[in-house]
Tab-separated table of C-alpha atoms and ligand atoms in Angstrom:
chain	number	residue	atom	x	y	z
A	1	UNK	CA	42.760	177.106	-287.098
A	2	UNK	CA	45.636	179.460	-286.499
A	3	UNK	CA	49.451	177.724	-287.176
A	4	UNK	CA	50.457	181.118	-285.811
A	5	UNK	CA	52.293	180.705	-282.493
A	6	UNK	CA	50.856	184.054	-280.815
A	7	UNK	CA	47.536	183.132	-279.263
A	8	UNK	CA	44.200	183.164	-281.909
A	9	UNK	CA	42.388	186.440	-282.138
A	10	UNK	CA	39.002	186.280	-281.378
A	11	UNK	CA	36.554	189.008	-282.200
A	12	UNK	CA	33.113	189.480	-281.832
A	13	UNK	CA	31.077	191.720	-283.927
A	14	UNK	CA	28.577	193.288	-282.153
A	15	UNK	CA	26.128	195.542	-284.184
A	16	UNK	CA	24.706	198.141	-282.175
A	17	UNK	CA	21.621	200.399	-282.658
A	18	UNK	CA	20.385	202.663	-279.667
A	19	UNK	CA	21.485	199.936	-277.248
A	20	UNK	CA	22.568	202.457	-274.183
A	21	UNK	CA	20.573	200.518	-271.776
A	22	UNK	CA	21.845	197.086	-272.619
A	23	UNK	CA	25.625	197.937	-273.157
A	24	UNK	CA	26.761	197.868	-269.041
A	25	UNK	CA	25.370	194.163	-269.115
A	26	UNK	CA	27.191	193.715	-272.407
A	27	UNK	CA	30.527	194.932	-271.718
A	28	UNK	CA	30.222	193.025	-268.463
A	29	UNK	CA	29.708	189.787	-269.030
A	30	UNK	CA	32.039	189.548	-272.141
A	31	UNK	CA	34.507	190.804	-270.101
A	32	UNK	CA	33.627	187.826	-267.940
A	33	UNK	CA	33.556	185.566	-270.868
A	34	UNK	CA	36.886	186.946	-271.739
A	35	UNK	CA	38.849	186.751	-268.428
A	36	UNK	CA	38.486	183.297	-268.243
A	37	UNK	CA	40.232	182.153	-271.723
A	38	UNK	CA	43.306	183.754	-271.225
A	39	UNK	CA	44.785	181.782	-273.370
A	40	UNK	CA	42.918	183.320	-276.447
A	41	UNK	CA	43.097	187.145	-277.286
A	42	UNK	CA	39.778	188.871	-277.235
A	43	UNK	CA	38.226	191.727	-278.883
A	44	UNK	CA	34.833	193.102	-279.250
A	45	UNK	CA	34.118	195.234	-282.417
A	46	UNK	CA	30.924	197.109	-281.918
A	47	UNK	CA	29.559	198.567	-285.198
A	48	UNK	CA	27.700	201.225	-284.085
A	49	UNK	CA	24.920	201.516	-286.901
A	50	UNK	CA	24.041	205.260	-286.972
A	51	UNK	CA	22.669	205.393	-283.053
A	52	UNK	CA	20.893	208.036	-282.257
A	53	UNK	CA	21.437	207.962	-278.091
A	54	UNK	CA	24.852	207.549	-276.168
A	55	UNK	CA	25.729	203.943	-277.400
A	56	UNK	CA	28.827	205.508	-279.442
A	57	UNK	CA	29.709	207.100	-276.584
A	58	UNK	CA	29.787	203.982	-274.386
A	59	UNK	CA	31.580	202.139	-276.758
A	60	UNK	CA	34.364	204.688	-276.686
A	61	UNK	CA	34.143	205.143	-273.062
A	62	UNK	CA	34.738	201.539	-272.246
A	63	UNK	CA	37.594	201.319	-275.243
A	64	UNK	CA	39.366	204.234	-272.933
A	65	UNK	CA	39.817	201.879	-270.172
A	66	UNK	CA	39.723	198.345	-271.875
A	67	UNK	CA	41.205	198.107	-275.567
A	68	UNK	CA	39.569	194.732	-275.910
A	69	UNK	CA	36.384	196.955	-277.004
A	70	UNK	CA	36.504	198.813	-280.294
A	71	UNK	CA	34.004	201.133	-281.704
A	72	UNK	CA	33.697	201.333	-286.096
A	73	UNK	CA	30.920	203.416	-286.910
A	74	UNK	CA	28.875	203.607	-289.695
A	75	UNK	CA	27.705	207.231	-291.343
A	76	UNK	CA	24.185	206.424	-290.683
A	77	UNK	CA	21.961	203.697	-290.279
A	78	UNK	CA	22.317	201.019	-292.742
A	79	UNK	CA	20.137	198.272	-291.175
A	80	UNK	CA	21.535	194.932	-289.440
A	81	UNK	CA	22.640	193.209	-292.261
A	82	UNK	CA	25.005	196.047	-293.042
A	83	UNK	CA	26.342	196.534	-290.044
A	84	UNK	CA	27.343	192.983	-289.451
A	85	UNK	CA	28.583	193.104	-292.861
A	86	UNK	CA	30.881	196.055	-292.196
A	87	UNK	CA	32.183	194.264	-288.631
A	88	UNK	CA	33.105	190.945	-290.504
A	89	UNK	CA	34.901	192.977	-293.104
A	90	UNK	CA	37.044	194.689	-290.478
A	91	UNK	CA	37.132	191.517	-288.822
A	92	UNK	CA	39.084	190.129	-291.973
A	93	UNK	CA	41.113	193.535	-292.162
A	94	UNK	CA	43.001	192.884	-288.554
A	95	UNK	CA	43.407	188.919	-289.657
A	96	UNK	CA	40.897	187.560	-286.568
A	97	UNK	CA	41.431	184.044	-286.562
A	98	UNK	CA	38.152	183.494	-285.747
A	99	UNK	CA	34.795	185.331	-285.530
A	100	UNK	CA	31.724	185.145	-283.047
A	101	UNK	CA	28.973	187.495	-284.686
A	102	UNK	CA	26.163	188.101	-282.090
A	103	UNK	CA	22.956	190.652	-281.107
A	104	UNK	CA	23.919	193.496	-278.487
A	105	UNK	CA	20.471	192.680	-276.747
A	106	UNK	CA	21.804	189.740	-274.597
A	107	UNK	CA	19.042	187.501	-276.307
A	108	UNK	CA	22.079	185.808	-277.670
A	109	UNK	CA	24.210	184.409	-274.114
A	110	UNK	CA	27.599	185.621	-274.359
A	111	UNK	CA	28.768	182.684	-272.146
A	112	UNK	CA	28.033	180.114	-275.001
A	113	UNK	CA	31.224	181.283	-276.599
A	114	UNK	CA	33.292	179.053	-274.587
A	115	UNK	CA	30.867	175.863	-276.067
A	116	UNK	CA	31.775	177.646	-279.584
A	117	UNK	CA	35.428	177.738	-278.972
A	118	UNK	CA	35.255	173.957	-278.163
A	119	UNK	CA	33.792	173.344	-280.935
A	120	UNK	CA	36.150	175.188	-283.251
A	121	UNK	CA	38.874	173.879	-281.506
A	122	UNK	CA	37.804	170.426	-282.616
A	123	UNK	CA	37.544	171.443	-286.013
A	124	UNK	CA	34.635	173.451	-286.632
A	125	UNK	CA	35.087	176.071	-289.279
A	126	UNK	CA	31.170	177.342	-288.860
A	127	UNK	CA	29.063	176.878	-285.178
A	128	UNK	CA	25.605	177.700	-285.926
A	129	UNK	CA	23.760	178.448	-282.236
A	130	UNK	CA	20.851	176.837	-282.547
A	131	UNK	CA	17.431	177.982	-280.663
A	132	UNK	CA	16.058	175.342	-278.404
A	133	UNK	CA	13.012	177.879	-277.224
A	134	UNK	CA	12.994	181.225	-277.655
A	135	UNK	CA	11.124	184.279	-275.019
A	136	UNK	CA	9.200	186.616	-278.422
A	137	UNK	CA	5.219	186.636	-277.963
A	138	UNK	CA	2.752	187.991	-279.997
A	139	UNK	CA	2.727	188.872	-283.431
A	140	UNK	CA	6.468	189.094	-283.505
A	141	UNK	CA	6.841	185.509	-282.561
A	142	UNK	CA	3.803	184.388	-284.941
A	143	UNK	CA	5.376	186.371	-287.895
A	144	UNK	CA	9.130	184.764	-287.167
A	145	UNK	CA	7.407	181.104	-286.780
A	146	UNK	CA	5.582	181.236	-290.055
A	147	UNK	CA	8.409	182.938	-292.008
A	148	UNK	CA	11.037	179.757	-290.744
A	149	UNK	CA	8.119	176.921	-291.847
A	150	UNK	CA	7.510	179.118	-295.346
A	151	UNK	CA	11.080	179.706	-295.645
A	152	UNK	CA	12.222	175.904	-295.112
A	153	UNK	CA	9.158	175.103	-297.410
A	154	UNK	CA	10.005	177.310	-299.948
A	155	UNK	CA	13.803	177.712	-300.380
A	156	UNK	CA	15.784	175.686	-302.850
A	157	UNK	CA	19.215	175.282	-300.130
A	158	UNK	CA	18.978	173.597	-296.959
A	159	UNK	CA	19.380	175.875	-294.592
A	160	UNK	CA	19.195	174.956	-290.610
A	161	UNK	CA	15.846	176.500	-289.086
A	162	UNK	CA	16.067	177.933	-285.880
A	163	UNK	CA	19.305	179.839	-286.204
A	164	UNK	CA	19.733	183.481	-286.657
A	165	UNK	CA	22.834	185.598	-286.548
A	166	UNK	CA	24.319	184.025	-283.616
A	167	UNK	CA	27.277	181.754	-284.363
A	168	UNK	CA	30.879	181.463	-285.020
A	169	UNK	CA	32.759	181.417	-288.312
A	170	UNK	CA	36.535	180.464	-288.607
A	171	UNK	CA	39.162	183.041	-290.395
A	172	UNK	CA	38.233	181.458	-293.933
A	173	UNK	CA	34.591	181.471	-293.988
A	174	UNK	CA	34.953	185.070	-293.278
A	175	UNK	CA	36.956	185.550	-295.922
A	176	UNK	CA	34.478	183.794	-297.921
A	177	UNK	CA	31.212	185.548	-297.087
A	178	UNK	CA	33.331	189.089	-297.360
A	179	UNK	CA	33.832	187.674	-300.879
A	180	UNK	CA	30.165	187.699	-302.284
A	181	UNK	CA	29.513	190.794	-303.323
A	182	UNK	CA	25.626	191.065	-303.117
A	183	UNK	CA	23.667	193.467	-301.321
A	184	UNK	CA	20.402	192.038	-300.298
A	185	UNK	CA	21.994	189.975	-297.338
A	186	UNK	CA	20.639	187.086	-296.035
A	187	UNK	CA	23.088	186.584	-293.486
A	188	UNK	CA	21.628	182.382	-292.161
A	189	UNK	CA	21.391	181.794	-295.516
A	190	UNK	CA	24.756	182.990	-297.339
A	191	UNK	CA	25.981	181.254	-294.025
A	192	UNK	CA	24.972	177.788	-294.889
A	193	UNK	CA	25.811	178.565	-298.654
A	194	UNK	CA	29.127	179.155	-298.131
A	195	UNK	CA	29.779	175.722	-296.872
A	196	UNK	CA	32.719	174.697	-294.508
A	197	UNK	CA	32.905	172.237	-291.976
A	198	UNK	CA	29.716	172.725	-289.672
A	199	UNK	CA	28.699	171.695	-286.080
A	200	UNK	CA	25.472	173.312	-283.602
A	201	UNK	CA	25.568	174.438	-280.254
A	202	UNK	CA	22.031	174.753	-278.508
A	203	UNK	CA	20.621	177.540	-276.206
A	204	UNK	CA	17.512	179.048	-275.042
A	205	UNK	CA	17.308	182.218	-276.517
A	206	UNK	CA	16.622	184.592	-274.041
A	207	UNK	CA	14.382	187.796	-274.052
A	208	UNK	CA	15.720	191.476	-274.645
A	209	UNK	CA	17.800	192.473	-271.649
A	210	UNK	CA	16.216	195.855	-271.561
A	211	UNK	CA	15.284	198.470	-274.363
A	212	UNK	CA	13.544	197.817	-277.465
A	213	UNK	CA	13.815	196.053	-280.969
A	214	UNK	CA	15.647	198.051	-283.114
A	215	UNK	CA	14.142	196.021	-285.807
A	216	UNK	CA	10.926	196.715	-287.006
A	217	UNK	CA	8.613	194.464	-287.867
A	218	UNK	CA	8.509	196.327	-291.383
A	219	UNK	CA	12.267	195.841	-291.513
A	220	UNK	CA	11.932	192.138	-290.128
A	221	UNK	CA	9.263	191.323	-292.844
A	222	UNK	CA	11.852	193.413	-295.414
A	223	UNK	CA	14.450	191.037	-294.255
A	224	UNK	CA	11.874	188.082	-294.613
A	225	UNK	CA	11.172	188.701	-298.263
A	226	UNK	CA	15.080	188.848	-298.511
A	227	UNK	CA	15.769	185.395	-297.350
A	228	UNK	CA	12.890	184.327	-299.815
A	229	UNK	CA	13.962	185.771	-302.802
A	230	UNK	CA	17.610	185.436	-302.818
A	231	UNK	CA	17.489	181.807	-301.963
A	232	UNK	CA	14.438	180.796	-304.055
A	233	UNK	CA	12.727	180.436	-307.307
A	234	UNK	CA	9.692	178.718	-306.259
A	235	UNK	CA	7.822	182.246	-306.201
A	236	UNK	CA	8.473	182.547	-309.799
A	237	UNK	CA	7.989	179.287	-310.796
A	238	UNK	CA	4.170	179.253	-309.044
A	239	UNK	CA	3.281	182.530	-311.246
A	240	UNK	CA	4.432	179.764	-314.494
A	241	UNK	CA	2.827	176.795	-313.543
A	242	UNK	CA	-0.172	179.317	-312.577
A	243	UNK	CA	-0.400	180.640	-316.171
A	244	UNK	CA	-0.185	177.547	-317.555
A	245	UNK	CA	-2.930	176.145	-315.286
A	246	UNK	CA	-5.395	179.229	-316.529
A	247	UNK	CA	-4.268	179.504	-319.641
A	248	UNK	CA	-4.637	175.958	-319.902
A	249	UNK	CA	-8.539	176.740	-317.832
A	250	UNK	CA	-8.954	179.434	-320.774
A	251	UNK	CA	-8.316	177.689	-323.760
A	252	UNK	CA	-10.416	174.759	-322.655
A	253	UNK	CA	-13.366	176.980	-322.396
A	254	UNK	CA	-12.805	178.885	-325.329
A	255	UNK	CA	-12.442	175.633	-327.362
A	256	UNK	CA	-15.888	174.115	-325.533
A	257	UNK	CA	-17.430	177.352	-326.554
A	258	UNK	CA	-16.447	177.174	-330.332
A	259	UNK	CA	-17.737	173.856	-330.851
A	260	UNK	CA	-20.714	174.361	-328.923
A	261	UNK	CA	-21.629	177.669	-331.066
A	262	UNK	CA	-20.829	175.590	-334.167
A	263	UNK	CA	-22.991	172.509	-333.337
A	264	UNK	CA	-26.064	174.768	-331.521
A	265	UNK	CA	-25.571	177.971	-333.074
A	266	UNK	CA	-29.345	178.908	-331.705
A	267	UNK	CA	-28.038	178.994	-327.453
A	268	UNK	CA	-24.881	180.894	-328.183
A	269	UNK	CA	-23.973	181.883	-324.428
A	270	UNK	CA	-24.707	184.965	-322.571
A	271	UNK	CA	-23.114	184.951	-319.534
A	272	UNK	CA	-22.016	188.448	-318.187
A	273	UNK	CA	-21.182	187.281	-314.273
A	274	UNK	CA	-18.642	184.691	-316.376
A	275	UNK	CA	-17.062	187.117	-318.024
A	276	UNK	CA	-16.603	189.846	-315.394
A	277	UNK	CA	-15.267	187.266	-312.972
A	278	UNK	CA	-12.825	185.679	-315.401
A	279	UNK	CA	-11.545	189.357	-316.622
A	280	UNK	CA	-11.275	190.060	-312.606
A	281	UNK	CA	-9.441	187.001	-311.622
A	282	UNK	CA	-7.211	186.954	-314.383
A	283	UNK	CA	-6.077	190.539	-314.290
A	284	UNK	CA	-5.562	190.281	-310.093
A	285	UNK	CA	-2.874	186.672	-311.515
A	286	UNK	CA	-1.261	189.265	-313.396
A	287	UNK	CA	-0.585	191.956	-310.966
A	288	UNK	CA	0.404	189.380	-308.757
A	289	UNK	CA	2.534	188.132	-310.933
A	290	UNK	CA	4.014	191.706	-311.990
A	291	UNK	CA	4.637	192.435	-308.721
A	292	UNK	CA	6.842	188.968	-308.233
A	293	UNK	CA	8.630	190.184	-310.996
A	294	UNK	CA	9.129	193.474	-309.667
A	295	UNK	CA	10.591	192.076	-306.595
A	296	UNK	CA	12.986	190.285	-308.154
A	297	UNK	CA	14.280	193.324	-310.583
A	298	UNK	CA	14.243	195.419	-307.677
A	299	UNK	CA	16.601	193.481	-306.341
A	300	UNK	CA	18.754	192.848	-309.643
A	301	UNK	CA	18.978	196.962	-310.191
A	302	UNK	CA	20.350	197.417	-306.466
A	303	UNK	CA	23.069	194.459	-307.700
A	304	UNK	CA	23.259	196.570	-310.648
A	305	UNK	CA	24.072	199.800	-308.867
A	306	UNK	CA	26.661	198.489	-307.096
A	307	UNK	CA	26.362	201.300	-304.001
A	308	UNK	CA	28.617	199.841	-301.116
A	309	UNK	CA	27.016	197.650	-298.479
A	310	UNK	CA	27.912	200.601	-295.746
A	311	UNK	CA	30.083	203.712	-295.335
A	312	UNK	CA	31.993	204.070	-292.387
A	313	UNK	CA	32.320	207.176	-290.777
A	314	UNK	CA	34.662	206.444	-287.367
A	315	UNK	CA	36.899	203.538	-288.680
A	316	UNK	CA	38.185	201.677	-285.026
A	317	UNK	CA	40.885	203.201	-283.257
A	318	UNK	CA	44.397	201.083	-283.469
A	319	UNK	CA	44.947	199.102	-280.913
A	320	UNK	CA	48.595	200.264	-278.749
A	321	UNK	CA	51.159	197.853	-279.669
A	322	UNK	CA	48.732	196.496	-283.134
A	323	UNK	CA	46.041	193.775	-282.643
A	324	UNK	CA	47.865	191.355	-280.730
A	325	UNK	CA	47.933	193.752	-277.806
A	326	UNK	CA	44.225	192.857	-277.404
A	327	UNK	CA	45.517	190.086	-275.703
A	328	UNK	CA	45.001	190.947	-271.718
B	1	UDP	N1	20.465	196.553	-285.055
B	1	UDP	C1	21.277	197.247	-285.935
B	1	UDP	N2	20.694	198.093	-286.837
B	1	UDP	C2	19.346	198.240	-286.924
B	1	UDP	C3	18.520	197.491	-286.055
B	1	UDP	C4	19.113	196.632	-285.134
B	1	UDP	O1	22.501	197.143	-285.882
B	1	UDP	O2	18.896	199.029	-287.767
B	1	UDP	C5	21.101	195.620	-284.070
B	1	UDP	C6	20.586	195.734	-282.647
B	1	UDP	O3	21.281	196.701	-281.904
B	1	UDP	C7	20.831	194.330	-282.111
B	1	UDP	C8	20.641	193.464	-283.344
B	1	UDP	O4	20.774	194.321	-284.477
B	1	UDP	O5	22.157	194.176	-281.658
B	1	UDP	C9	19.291	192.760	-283.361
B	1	UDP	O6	18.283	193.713	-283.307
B	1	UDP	P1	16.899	193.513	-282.525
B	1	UDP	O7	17.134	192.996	-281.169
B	1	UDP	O8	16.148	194.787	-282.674
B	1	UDP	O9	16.176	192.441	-283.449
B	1	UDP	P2	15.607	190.986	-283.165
B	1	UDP	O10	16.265	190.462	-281.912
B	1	UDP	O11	14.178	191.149	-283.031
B	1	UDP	O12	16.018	190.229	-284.385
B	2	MG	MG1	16.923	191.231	-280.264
């Protein structure tokens, strides 16, 4: 916690990406949210991530009149990750004591701040939100179900199910997720990595407020495979023990087959369906297992290439008076 003596800075990083229909809502009830801790000073950083309608223009619109909301935005669009990325790194910048990250769709309650506070003000350093129920149908909700079993299943860190981007983080776990440098982002995961003194607030999440994902359920599935391979093994470690098991299979057989030949040499075997199925199943193992590989080199030649996470085109405008004039 602060040992400052002005009141903490809180800021919320908002990604944003075509969200003109939700922002009224938005700016509404965190202004609500906002007007009854007084005691706290408030702002909302709103990374817009290369929107294509008037969100931008909102944003700046509603910065004119309140300077609790900034607008950064990014050159184009980066994707989620990035964008939340780029709003805890100018988070850091203007030394916010403490951090609320959160969805512009309203699917994440703004008024479960104040819960968050309380619990950061008891010593909290991380507040994961934590779904009690959530409003997705369909294959959406099917695909996000099966990816939290797999993932818990699969990964080799603990990581709490049922939480997504919504939480809070205190000044140094910012600092500390700013601090790892890679690029597929995981952002649940390096969460719990990171560490730091942890407690859960639960919610219901809601359904979309109005418009429509921004995230795709290509990108969502992209984002899937992310979690999975940055924070577990276990894919490669099936394509070993799998290649032992048929190589193990394979060398059995060949071995039976020697000794048969060499004690009935007359019935050597025929056996063309054997074969074809063998070279069949053995060559789909390996392309399986090449493309495993591949996944994981993909991702070690983006390390490699070091590109930054994000580029940001409209860095936030300074607040009159510096940052602790966001206080109302
Ligand atoms: N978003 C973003 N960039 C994108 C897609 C989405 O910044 O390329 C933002 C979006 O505006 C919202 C949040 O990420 O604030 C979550 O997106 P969405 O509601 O589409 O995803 P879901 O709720 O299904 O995870
Ligand atoms: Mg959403």
């Amino acid at each position: 916690m602060s040992l400052t003596s002005a009141p903490p800075l809180v800021t919320i990083v908002i990604p944003i990406f075509n969200e003109e229909p939700v922002l009224p809502e938005l700016f509404a009830r965190l202004t609500a949210v906002f007007d009854g801790h007084r005691d706290m000073r408030w702002q909302a950083l709103l990374v817009d991530d290369g929107s294509r309608d008037r969100s931008a223009e909102l944003v700046c619109q509603r910065a004119e009149c309140d300077h609790r909301f900034r607008l950064l935005g990014l050159t184009r669009n980066f994707g989620f990750q990035a964008a939340l990325a780029a709003g805890l790194a100018e988070a850091e910048t203007i030394k916010a004591d403490v951090v609320v990250t959160m969805d512009a769709d309203l699917q994440d309650p703004p008024e479960l701040i104040t819960e968050m506070l309380a619990r950061w003000r008891e010593g909290a350093e991380v507040v994961l939100a934590v779904r009690r129920s959530r409003q997705e149908h369909g294959p959406r909700r099917l695909g996000m179900d099966l990816f939290h079993r797999l993932f818990q299943l699969v990964s080799d860190f603990p990581i709490e199910s049922n939480t997504g981007t919504f939480g809070l983080l205190d000044r140094a776990a910012v600092a500390a997720l700013n601090s790892l440098p890679e690029r597929h982002r995981f952002f649940p995961g390096l969460r719990a990595w990171v560490g730091f003194a942890t407690m859960e607030v639960y919610y219901d999440r809601q359904a979309r407020a109005a418009g429509k994902p921004g995230q795709t359920m290509r990108r969502l599935a992209r984002y899937a495979f992310d979690g999975v391979f940055s924070f577990s093994y276990l894919p490669l470690r099936v394509l070993t023990y799998t290649g032992v098991f048929i190589g193990g299979c394979g060398f059995a057989l060949g071995l039976y087959y020697v000794v048969k030949r060499l004690v009935d040499i007359e019935r050597a075997p025929t056996g063309f369906t054997t074969l074809a199925a063998l070279v069949l199943f053995l060559g789909g193992v390996q392309l399986i297992g090449i493309g495993v590989l591949g996944e994981y080199l993909a991702r070690v030649y983006d390390e490699v290439k070091q590109r930054p996470l994000f580029l940001v085109k409209r860095p936030p405008a300074p607040t009159p008076g510096g940052p602790s004039a966001a206080a109302d």
